[in-house]
Amino acid sequence: MTALPAIQPLRPEDVVAACDVGIVTARKVVASIHQRFVDDVGAQVPRNARRVEVDAIAARYRVGALRVVTREASAVDPFVKYVLECEDGARIETVRIPLEKPGRFVVCVSSQVGCAIGCAFCATGRLGLSRNLEAWEIVEQVRVVRRELPPGTRVHGVVFQGMGEPLANVDRVMQAIGVLHDPCGHAIEQRNITVCTVGVPSGIRRLAASGLRVRLGVSIASARPEVRRSLVPVQRSNPLDEVLEAAAEFVEVTGDAPMFAITPLAGVNTADADADALAEIVRAFKARTGVAPRLSLVPYNPIGDDDPFGRASDEEYDRFHKRLAAIGVPVVRRYSGGGDVGAACGQLVARATRGA
Ligand code: SF4
């Protein structure tokens, strides 16, 4: 017997089309799954829903599951890293990130099992790509985190910065965003959802054309092409100029300032020439779009024993930061927590290995 498809990513309109049921029942059933964490579609009839319609939905769909293999809370900051097992045994990681405002969280989700891009400073890139995640598997990461939240707290936003390049899986990522935003799904404001890419121009354009009003983050790595090439292999096929042109088109559609992220690596991308090149692309972007990108420095996190890089020293960082500030480029230093449990940026490898 063929397994029924999972229901999580479906919006009520999709359920209506697939099951020939009324929108009221479809909304009630979808909301019961995402908001009250019901795992058995036909087990109960939500208030104002019709039994016969619930049965029709249950005959067509089931709720797929991601099994929590481990959940590790950081001892130094309130991050929690989840290792989750998909139904085929593949493992992914999801991180619950606290916001400054108490009781609010952002969920950092994975979009692929592994990643094909192979950025030199990222542990996920060492795994290679196993497969894309399905849209429901992306949404389910949020549901897993959300069902464990203490009462009175909530998921405020989602960031696509876990395992994988989200714009290499853009169709499913957009489908997942639709469910994350849907009032019967997770009801998360689109502007609180950020898609971070290392640079897939076609994906940026697809996202812009989709009508979704999410935020865009671009990992710059280095604004000097020769340095970027050594850090981000995709620079060969997708040069930064093309990525930034697509980002400019995105801004023309959404009007929202993108975030440019850079990870200062000791002795690699923090020279004055790197700061000057970075300032130049920020200036050019503002001149092109009228919108100044937000520049974010993300501390480097160790990725293993044979780590080829080191975190820029405080002195090196300050010099880089001051040089950018002197040229008039505002910079924020991002806090990257959860390093002690391998939950920080660039560290996600689903360490509790497959099938263990
Ligand atoms: S930084 Fe992102 S795109 Fe680069 S290897 Fe890691 S997961 Fe892939």
mmCIF file of C-alpha atoms and ligand atoms in Angstrom:
data_model
loop_
_atom_site.group_PDB
_atom_site.id
_atom_site.type_symbol
_atom_site.label_atom_id
_atom_site.label_comp_id
_atom_site.label_asym_id
_atom_site.label_seq_id
_atom_site.Cartn_x
_atom_site.Cartn_y
_atom_site.Cartn_z
ATOM 1 C CA MET A 1 0.000 0.000 0.000
ATOM 2 C CA THR A 2 1.382 3.428 -0.878
ATOM 3 C CA ALA A 3 1.893 5.770 2.043
ATOM 4 C CA LEU A 4 -0.421 8.742 2.112
ATOM 5 C CA PRO A 5 1.266 12.085 1.603
ATOM 6 C CA ALA A 6 1.992 14.226 4.633
ATOM 7 C CA ILE A 7 -0.414 17.049 5.317
ATOM 8 C CA GLN A 8 1.682 19.644 7.116
ATOM 9 C CA PRO A 9 2.549 21.939 4.223
ATOM 10 C CA LEU A 10 -0.960 22.158 2.884
ATOM 11 C CA ARG A 11 -2.973 25.283 3.207
ATOM 12 C CA PRO A 12 -6.723 24.884 3.682
ATOM 13 C CA GLU A 13 -7.311 25.846 0.023
ATOM 14 C CA ASP A 14 -5.190 22.873 -1.078
ATOM 15 C CA VAL A 15 -7.176 20.523 1.147
ATOM 16 C CA VAL A 16 -10.439 21.819 -0.322
ATOM 17 C CA ALA A 17 -9.164 21.172 -3.843
ATOM 18 C CA ALA A 18 -7.814 17.715 -3.064
ATOM 19 C CA CYS A 19 -10.663 16.389 -0.918
ATOM 20 C CA ASP A 20 -13.730 18.235 -2.152
ATOM 21 C CA VAL A 21 -14.579 19.422 1.364
ATOM 22 C CA GLY A 22 -15.727 22.788 2.664
ATOM 23 C CA ILE A 23 -13.228 25.501 3.580
ATOM 24 C CA VAL A 24 -14.442 25.609 7.193
ATOM 25 C CA THR A 25 -13.573 21.977 7.866
ATOM 26 C CA ALA A 26 -10.310 22.297 5.922
ATOM 27 C CA ARG A 27 -9.272 25.296 8.028
ATOM 28 C CA LYS A 28 -10.194 23.563 11.267
ATOM 29 C CA VAL A 29 -8.263 20.408 10.427
ATOM 30 C CA VAL A 30 -5.157 22.238 9.194
ATOM 31 C CA ALA A 31 -5.171 24.509 12.271
ATOM 32 C CA SER A 32 -5.580 21.535 14.596
ATOM 33 C CA ILE A 33 -2.398 20.021 13.173
ATOM 34 C CA HIS A 34 -0.210 23.125 13.246
ATOM 35 C CA GLN A 35 -1.608 24.922 16.248
ATOM 36 C CA ARG A 36 -2.841 22.168 18.549
ATOM 37 C CA PHE A 37 -0.313 19.578 17.395
ATOM 38 C CA VAL A 38 -2.833 16.895 16.478
ATOM 39 C CA ASP A 39 -0.998 13.985 14.832
ATOM 40 C CA ASP A 40 -3.933 11.849 13.742
ATOM 41 C CA VAL A 41 -6.084 13.642 11.177
ATOM 42 C CA GLY A 42 -9.229 11.580 11.703
ATOM 43 C CA ALA A 43 -8.986 11.085 15.476
ATOM 44 C CA GLN A 44 -11.150 14.018 16.421
ATOM 45 C CA VAL A 45 -13.614 16.341 14.768
ATOM 46 C CA PRO A 46 -12.725 19.974 15.469
ATOM 47 C CA ARG A 47 -15.559 22.231 16.580
ATOM 48 C CA ASN A 48 -17.744 23.365 13.627
ATOM 49 C CA ALA A 49 -16.100 20.782 11.323
ATOM 50 C CA ARG A 50 -18.140 18.006 9.680
ATOM 51 C CA ARG A 51 -17.316 14.373 10.511
ATOM 52 C CA VAL A 52 -17.827 13.196 6.932
ATOM 53 C CA GLU A 53 -15.406 15.855 5.677
ATOM 54 C CA VAL A 54 -12.817 15.085 8.338
ATOM 55 C CA ASP A 55 -13.002 11.427 7.276
ATOM 56 C CA ALA A 56 -12.469 12.468 3.644
ATOM 57 C CA ILE A 57 -9.370 14.431 4.627
ATOM 58 C CA ALA A 58 -8.097 11.560 6.799
ATOM 59 C CA ALA A 59 -8.528 9.184 3.866
ATOM 60 C CA ARG A 60 -6.323 11.403 1.722
ATOM 61 C CA TYR A 61 -3.674 12.710 4.116
ATOM 62 C CA ARG A 62 -1.643 11.806 7.147
ATOM 63 C CA VAL A 63 0.684 13.812 9.364
ATOM 64 C CA GLY A 64 4.322 13.023 8.651
ATOM 65 C CA ALA A 65 6.786 13.113 11.513
ATOM 66 C CA LEU A 66 10.325 14.173 12.287
ATOM 67 C CA ARG A 67 11.633 12.208 15.258
ATOM 68 C CA VAL A 68 13.570 14.151 17.867
ATOM 69 C CA VAL A 69 16.857 12.271 18.200
ATOM 70 C CA THR A 70 18.459 14.735 20.610
ATOM 71 C CA ARG A 71 17.751 18.170 21.967
ATOM 72 C CA GLU A 72 20.708 19.925 23.487
ATOM 73 C CA ALA A 73 20.407 23.141 25.469
ATOM 74 C CA SER A 74 23.463 25.364 25.465
ATOM 75 C CA ALA A 75 25.028 25.894 28.896
ATOM 76 C CA VAL A 76 26.161 29.402 28.033
ATOM 77 C CA ASP A 77 23.149 30.909 26.295
ATOM 78 C CA PRO A 78 19.497 29.914 25.865
ATOM 79 C CA PHE A 79 19.887 28.218 22.486
ATOM 80 C CA VAL A 80 18.513 24.718 21.919
ATOM 81 C CA LYS A 81 19.715 22.500 19.101
ATOM 82 C CA TYR A 82 17.531 19.675 17.822
ATOM 83 C CA VAL A 83 18.772 16.730 15.792
ATOM 84 C CA LEU A 84 15.740 15.441 13.907
ATOM 85 C CA GLU A 85 15.325 12.215 11.970
ATOM 86 C CA CYS A 86 13.283 12.173 8.787
ATOM 87 C CA GLU A 87 11.121 9.197 7.852
ATOM 88 C CA ASP A 88 13.867 7.879 5.523
ATOM 89 C CA GLY A 89 16.472 7.996 8.319
ATOM 90 C CA ALA A 90 18.178 11.194 7.120
ATOM 91 C CA ARG A 91 19.107 13.572 9.924
ATOM 92 C CA ILE A 92 18.929 17.330 10.015
ATOM 93 C CA GLU A 93 19.410 20.045 12.588
ATOM 94 C CA THR A 94 17.151 22.825 13.774
ATOM 95 C CA VAL A 95 18.009 25.539 16.284
ATOM 96 C CA ARG A 96 15.735 27.442 18.643
ATOM 97 C CA ILE A 97 17.122 30.948 19.045
ATOM 98 C CA PRO A 98 15.902 33.262 21.818
ATOM 99 C CA LEU A 99 15.207 36.884 20.983
ATOM 100 C CA GLU A 100 16.014 39.724 23.357
ATOM 101 C CA LYS A 101 12.344 40.166 24.117
ATOM 102 C CA PRO A 102 11.566 37.412 26.658
ATOM 103 C CA GLY A 103 9.304 34.624 25.484
ATOM 104 C CA ARG A 104 9.960 35.099 21.773
ATOM 105 C CA PHE A 105 11.960 32.756 19.621
ATOM 106 C CA VAL A 106 13.246 32.415 16.094
ATOM 107 C CA VAL A 107 13.609 28.944 14.588
ATOM 108 C CA CYS A 108 16.621 28.367 12.348
ATOM 109 C CA VAL A 109 15.494 25.670 9.898
ATOM 110 C CA SER A 110 17.319 23.368 7.485
ATOM 111 C CA SER A 111 16.216 23.239 3.868
ATOM 112 C CA GLN A 112 18.351 20.335 2.632
ATOM 113 C CA VAL A 113 20.007 17.198 4.007
ATOM 114 C CA GLY A 114 23.633 18.353 3.720
ATOM 115 C CA CYS A 115 24.595 20.928 1.100
ATOM 116 C CA ALA A 116 26.198 20.879 -2.327
ATOM 117 C CA ILE A 117 27.729 24.352 -2.151
ATOM 118 C CA GLY A 118 30.720 23.422 0.015
ATOM 119 C CA CYS A 119 31.623 26.753 1.600
ATOM 120 C CA ALA A 120 35.072 26.342 3.116
ATOM 121 C CA PHE A 121 34.043 27.751 6.510
ATOM 122 C CA CYS A 122 30.917 25.627 6.994
ATOM 123 C CA ALA A 123 30.632 22.157 8.527
ATOM 124 C CA THR A 124 27.454 21.367 6.561
ATOM 125 C CA GLY A 125 29.337 22.005 3.329
ATOM 126 C CA ARG A 126 31.658 19.101 4.170
ATOM 127 C CA LEU A 127 28.772 16.644 4.093
ATOM 128 C CA GLY A 128 27.800 17.098 0.466
ATOM 129 C CA LEU A 129 24.147 17.029 -0.554
ATOM 130 C CA SER A 130 21.969 13.985 0.186
ATOM 131 C CA ARG A 131 18.616 15.448 -0.850
ATOM 132 C CA ASN A 132 16.274 18.393 -0.694
ATOM 133 C CA LEU A 133 13.837 18.532 2.179
ATOM 134 C CA GLU A 134 10.141 18.381 1.342
ATOM 135 C CA ALA A 135 8.117 21.462 2.227
ATOM 136 C CA TRP A 136 6.373 19.604 5.052
ATOM 137 C CA GLU A 137 9.741 18.593 6.505
ATOM 138 C CA ILE A 138 10.709 22.276 6.647
ATOM 139 C CA VAL A 139 7.426 23.277 8.293
ATOM 140 C CA GLU A 140 7.577 20.337 10.689
ATOM 141 C CA GLN A 141 10.841 21.664 12.178
ATOM 142 C CA VAL A 142 8.898 24.696 13.378
ATOM 143 C CA ARG A 143 6.053 22.517 14.674
ATOM 144 C CA VAL A 144 8.525 20.359 16.639
ATOM 145 C CA VAL A 145 10.041 23.421 18.327
ATOM 146 C CA ARG A 146 6.701 25.101 18.852
ATOM 147 C CA ARG A 147 4.989 22.184 20.569
ATOM 148 C CA GLU A 148 7.722 22.213 23.248
ATOM 149 C CA LEU A 149 7.555 25.922 24.018
ATOM 150 C CA PRO A 150 6.484 26.928 27.514
ATOM 151 C CA PRO A 151 3.005 28.484 27.754
ATOM 152 C CA GLY A 152 2.948 32.207 27.016
ATOM 153 C CA THR A 153 5.938 32.067 24.668
ATOM 154 C CA ARG A 154 5.885 31.924 20.891
ATOM 155 C CA VAL A 155 7.774 31.552 17.640
ATOM 156 C CA HIS A 156 8.195 35.072 16.326
ATOM 157 C CA GLY A 157 10.206 34.323 13.208
ATOM 158 C CA VAL A 158 11.983 31.765 11.067
ATOM 159 C CA VAL A 159 15.380 31.999 9.463
ATOM 160 C CA PHE A 160 16.494 29.722 6.629
ATOM 161 C CA GLN A 161 20.068 29.434 7.780
ATOM 162 C CA GLY A 162 20.324 25.829 8.902
ATOM 163 C CA MET A 163 21.660 22.990 6.774
ATOM 164 C CA GLY A 164 21.498 23.589 3.030
ATOM 165 C CA GLU A 165 21.201 26.398 0.510
ATOM 166 C CA PRO A 166 17.491 27.316 0.611
ATOM 167 C CA LEU A 167 17.419 28.820 -2.863
ATOM 168 C CA ALA A 168 18.717 25.548 -4.318
ATOM 169 C CA ASN A 169 15.399 24.122 -3.066
ATOM 170 C CA VAL A 170 13.393 27.231 -3.794
ATOM 171 C CA ASP A 171 10.033 25.691 -4.750
ATOM 172 C CA ARG A 172 9.691 23.737 -1.524
ATOM 173 C CA VAL A 173 11.045 26.636 0.515
ATOM 174 C CA MET A 174 8.396 28.952 -0.953
ATOM 175 C CA GLN A 175 5.690 26.353 -0.335
ATOM 176 C CA ALA A 176 6.861 26.011 3.269
ATOM 177 C CA ILE A 177 6.834 29.798 3.735
ATOM 178 C CA GLY A 178 3.222 29.835 2.567
ATOM 179 C CA VAL A 179 2.290 27.433 5.379
ATOM 180 C CA LEU A 180 4.448 29.161 7.987
ATOM 181 C CA HIS A 181 2.614 32.394 7.187
ATOM 182 C CA ASP A 182 -0.921 31.002 6.748
ATOM 183 C CA PRO A 183 -3.291 31.952 9.598
ATOM 184 C CA CYS A 184 -4.241 28.261 9.898
ATOM 185 C CA GLY A 185 -0.577 27.276 9.754
ATOM 186 C CA HIS A 186 1.936 29.021 11.993
ATOM 187 C CA ALA A 187 0.704 32.577 11.374
ATOM 188 C CA ILE A 188 4.224 34.036 11.253
ATOM 189 C CA GLU A 189 4.545 37.470 9.658
ATOM 190 C CA GLN A 190 6.337 37.214 6.318
ATOM 191 C CA ARG A 191 8.685 40.058 7.288
ATOM 192 C CA ASN A 192 9.808 37.924 10.243
ATOM 193 C CA ILE A 193 10.957 35.183 7.872
ATOM 194 C CA THR A 194 14.472 35.537 6.470
ATOM 195 C CA VAL A 195 15.902 33.506 3.609
ATOM 196 C CA CYS A 196 19.709 33.468 3.710
ATOM 197 C CA THR A 197 21.593 32.546 0.564
ATOM 198 C CA VAL A 198 25.191 32.301 -0.430
ATOM 199 C CA GLY A 199 24.131 33.423 -3.885
ATOM 200 C CA VAL A 200 21.678 31.808 -6.296
ATOM 201 C CA PRO A 201 20.483 34.655 -8.578
ATOM 202 C CA SER A 202 17.714 32.614 -10.211
ATOM 203 C CA GLY A 203 16.373 31.659 -6.777
ATOM 204 C CA ILE A 204 16.455 35.281 -5.566
ATOM 205 C CA ARG A 205 14.436 36.289 -8.633
ATOM 206 C CA ARG A 206 11.936 33.453 -8.099
ATOM 207 C CA LEU A 207 11.481 34.575 -4.519
ATOM 208 C CA ALA A 208 10.981 38.195 -5.615
ATOM 209 C CA ALA A 209 8.420 37.168 -8.230
ATOM 210 C CA SER A 210 6.528 34.930 -5.794
ATOM 211 C CA GLY A 211 4.749 37.783 -4.040
ATOM 212 C CA LEU A 212 6.129 36.604 -0.692
ATOM 213 C CA ARG A 213 7.436 39.549 1.310
ATOM 214 C CA VAL A 214 10.145 37.814 3.258
ATOM 215 C CA ARG A 215 13.552 39.257 4.039
ATOM 216 C CA LEU A 216 16.708 38.361 2.168
ATOM 217 C CA GLY A 217 20.146 37.681 3.617
ATOM 218 C CA VAL A 218 23.209 37.318 1.387
ATOM 219 C CA SER A 219 26.400 35.694 2.633
ATOM 220 C CA ILE A 220 29.137 37.833 1.101
ATOM 221 C CA ALA A 221 32.158 35.921 2.542
ATOM 222 C CA SER A 222 34.463 38.443 0.847
ATOM 223 C CA ALA A 223 33.823 41.269 -1.575
ATOM 224 C CA ARG A 224 37.132 40.516 -3.298
ATOM 225 C CA PRO A 225 36.400 37.967 -6.051
ATOM 226 C CA GLU A 226 39.650 36.032 -5.649
ATOM 227 C CA VAL A 227 39.146 35.650 -1.890
ATOM 228 C CA ARG A 228 35.441 34.830 -2.306
ATOM 229 C CA ARG A 229 36.296 32.149 -4.856
ATOM 230 C CA SER A 230 38.508 30.422 -2.276
ATOM 231 C CA LEU A 231 35.744 30.492 0.353
ATOM 232 C CA VAL A 232 32.563 30.000 -1.661
ATOM 233 C CA PRO A 233 32.961 27.694 -4.685
ATOM 234 C CA VAL A 234 29.667 28.910 -6.200
ATOM 235 C CA GLN A 235 31.418 32.239 -6.882
ATOM 236 C CA ARG A 236 32.763 30.612 -10.064
ATOM 237 C CA SER A 237 29.331 30.045 -11.580
ATOM 238 C CA ASN A 238 27.445 32.789 -9.725
ATOM 239 C CA PRO A 239 29.800 35.763 -9.344
ATOM 240 C CA LEU A 240 28.968 38.203 -6.561
ATOM 241 C CA ASP A 241 28.086 40.925 -9.100
ATOM 242 C CA GLU A 242 25.258 38.756 -10.466
ATOM 243 C CA VAL A 243 24.084 37.832 -6.977
ATOM 244 C CA LEU A 244 23.950 41.502 -5.980
ATOM 245 C CA GLU A 245 22.111 42.453 -9.161
ATOM 246 C CA ALA A 246 19.439 39.846 -8.337
ATOM 247 C CA ALA A 247 19.350 41.155 -4.744
ATOM 248 C CA ALA A 248 18.840 44.686 -6.109
ATOM 249 C CA GLU A 249 15.898 43.463 -8.188
ATOM 250 C CA PHE A 250 14.520 41.788 -5.053
ATOM 251 C CA VAL A 251 14.730 45.112 -3.187
ATOM 252 C CA GLU A 252 12.978 46.903 -6.051
ATOM 253 C CA VAL A 253 10.038 44.544 -5.558
ATOM 254 C CA THR A 254 9.937 44.329 -1.760
ATOM 255 C CA GLY A 255 11.466 47.667 -0.695
ATOM 256 C CA ASP A 256 13.151 45.924 2.241
ATOM 257 C CA ALA A 257 16.862 46.352 2.958
ATOM 258 C CA PRO A 258 18.710 43.055 2.563
ATOM 259 C CA MET A 259 21.206 41.839 5.121
ATOM 260 C CA PHE A 260 24.770 41.304 3.902
ATOM 261 C CA ALA A 261 26.609 38.860 6.169
ATOM 262 C CA ILE A 262 30.304 38.320 6.435
ATOM 263 C CA THR A 263 32.268 36.015 8.719
ATOM 264 C CA PRO A 264 35.653 37.524 9.603
ATOM 265 C CA LEU A 265 38.296 34.789 9.351
ATOM 266 C CA ALA A 266 41.734 35.375 10.867
ATOM 267 C CA GLY A 267 44.162 36.489 8.172
ATOM 268 C CA VAL A 268 41.763 35.650 5.317
ATOM 269 C CA ASN A 269 39.147 38.345 4.674
ATOM 270 C CA THR A 270 39.776 41.122 7.198
ATOM 271 C CA ALA A 271 42.511 43.189 5.516
ATOM 272 C CA ASP A 272 41.964 46.865 4.757
ATOM 273 C CA ALA A 273 41.493 45.879 1.102
ATOM 274 C CA ASP A 274 38.642 43.553 2.173
ATOM 275 C CA ALA A 275 36.969 46.330 4.171
ATOM 276 C CA ASP A 276 37.352 48.762 1.265
ATOM 277 C CA ALA A 277 35.898 46.280 -1.239
ATOM 278 C CA LEU A 278 33.006 45.575 1.111
ATOM 279 C CA ALA A 279 32.328 49.284 1.572
ATOM 280 C CA GLU A 280 32.347 49.691 -2.192
ATOM 281 C CA ILE A 281 29.671 47.043 -2.816
ATOM 282 C CA VAL A 282 27.530 48.502 -0.037
ATOM 283 C CA ARG A 283 27.837 51.979 -1.597
ATOM 284 C CA ALA A 284 27.126 50.678 -5.092
ATOM 285 C CA PHE A 285 24.088 48.751 -3.844
ATOM 286 C CA LYS A 286 22.673 51.842 -2.176
ATOM 287 C CA ALA A 287 23.319 53.921 -5.302
ATOM 288 C CA ARG A 288 21.586 51.266 -7.445
ATOM 289 C CA THR A 289 18.519 50.733 -5.230
ATOM 290 C CA GLY A 290 18.296 53.718 -2.884
ATOM 291 C CA VAL A 291 18.318 51.236 -0.004
ATOM 292 C CA ALA A 292 21.328 50.650 2.254
ATOM 293 C CA PRO A 293 21.935 46.974 3.057
ATOM 294 C CA ARG A 294 22.397 46.053 6.691
ATOM 295 C CA LEU A 295 25.900 44.695 7.201
ATOM 296 C CA SER A 296 26.246 41.934 9.754
ATOM 297 C CA LEU A 297 29.498 40.458 11.031
ATOM 298 C CA VAL A 298 28.970 36.856 12.118
ATOM 299 C CA PRO A 299 31.670 35.425 14.389
ATOM 300 C CA TYR A 300 33.355 32.320 13.028
ATOM 301 C CA ASN A 301 32.581 29.089 14.861
ATOM 302 C CA PRO A 302 34.990 26.135 14.852
ATOM 303 C CA ILE A 303 33.938 23.314 12.494
ATOM 304 C CA GLY A 304 36.217 20.432 13.466
ATOM 305 C CA ASP A 305 39.678 19.235 14.462
ATOM 306 C CA ASP A 306 41.171 19.916 11.030
ATOM 307 C CA ASP A 307 39.638 23.370 10.956
ATOM 308 C CA PRO A 308 41.434 25.436 8.275
ATOM 309 C CA PHE A 309 40.329 28.753 9.786
ATOM 310 C CA GLY A 310 40.367 30.656 13.025
ATOM 311 C CA ARG A 311 38.123 33.382 14.395
ATOM 312 C CA ALA A 312 39.519 36.872 13.764
ATOM 313 C CA SER A 313 41.183 38.197 16.929
ATOM 314 C CA ASP A 314 39.536 41.100 18.770
ATOM 315 C CA GLU A 315 42.276 43.375 17.444
ATOM 316 C CA GLU A 316 41.777 42.210 13.855
ATOM 317 C CA TYR A 317 38.013 42.472 14.183
ATOM 318 C CA ASP A 318 38.164 45.983 15.690
ATOM 319 C CA ARG A 319 40.450 47.202 12.941
ATOM 320 C CA PHE A 320 38.123 45.800 10.266
ATOM 321 C CA HIS A 321 35.067 47.213 11.988
ATOM 322 C CA LYS A 322 36.634 50.658 12.446
ATOM 323 C CA ARG A 323 37.752 50.816 8.844
ATOM 324 C CA LEU A 324 34.186 50.128 7.677
ATOM 325 C CA ALA A 325 32.776 52.652 10.156
ATOM 326 C CA ALA A 326 35.312 55.280 9.032
ATOM 327 C CA ILE A 327 34.094 54.900 5.451
ATOM 328 C CA GLY A 328 30.543 55.370 6.679
ATOM 329 C CA VAL A 329 29.298 51.775 6.533
ATOM 330 C CA PRO A 330 27.209 50.912 9.609
ATOM 331 C CA VAL A 331 27.922 47.438 10.896
ATOM 332 C CA VAL A 332 26.339 45.230 13.520
ATOM 333 C CA ARG A 333 28.140 42.383 15.168
ATOM 334 C CA ARG A 334 25.783 39.472 15.344
ATOM 335 C CA TYR A 335 25.683 37.230 18.383
ATOM 336 C CA SER A 336 26.112 33.650 17.256
ATOM 337 C CA GLY A 337 25.168 31.433 20.179
ATOM 338 C CA GLY A 338 24.964 27.731 20.936
ATOM 339 C CA GLY A 339 28.616 27.092 20.038
ATOM 340 C CA ASP A 340 29.089 24.653 22.919
ATOM 341 C CA VAL A 341 26.423 22.312 21.465
ATOM 342 C CA GLY A 342 27.430 22.787 17.826
ATOM 343 C CA ALA A 343 24.348 24.939 17.202
ATOM 344 C CA ALA A 344 26.095 28.063 15.991
ATOM 345 C CA CYS A 345 26.230 29.376 12.427
ATOM 346 C CA GLY A 346 28.231 27.088 10.165
ATOM 347 C CA GLN A 347 28.366 24.202 12.655
ATOM 348 C CA LEU A 348 25.288 22.176 11.726
ATOM 349 C CA VAL A 349 26.156 18.634 10.719
ATOM 350 C CA ALA A 350 23.501 16.486 12.451
ATOM 351 C CA ARG A 351 26.266 15.034 14.613
ATOM 352 C CA ALA A 352 24.115 12.291 16.068
ATOM 353 C CA THR A 353 24.845 10.344 12.939
ATOM 354 C CA ARG A 354 22.321 8.724 10.618
ATOM 355 C CA GLY A 355 20.692 5.648 11.949
ATOM 356 C CA ALA A 356 22.750 5.631 15.218
HETATM 357 S S1 SF4 B 1 27.184 28.135 4.358
HETATM 358 FE FE1 SF4 B 1 25.156 27.505 3.587
HETATM 359 S S2 SF4 B 1 25.486 27.296 1.367
HETATM 360 FE FE2 SF4 B 1 27.542 27.293 2.299
HETATM 361 S S3 SF4 B 1 28.003 25.100 2.622
HETATM 362 FE FE3 SF4 B 1 27.073 25.893 4.528
HETATM 363 S S4 SF4 B 1 24.901 25.370 4.336
HETATM 364 FE FE4 SF4 B 1 25.781 25.263 2.274
#
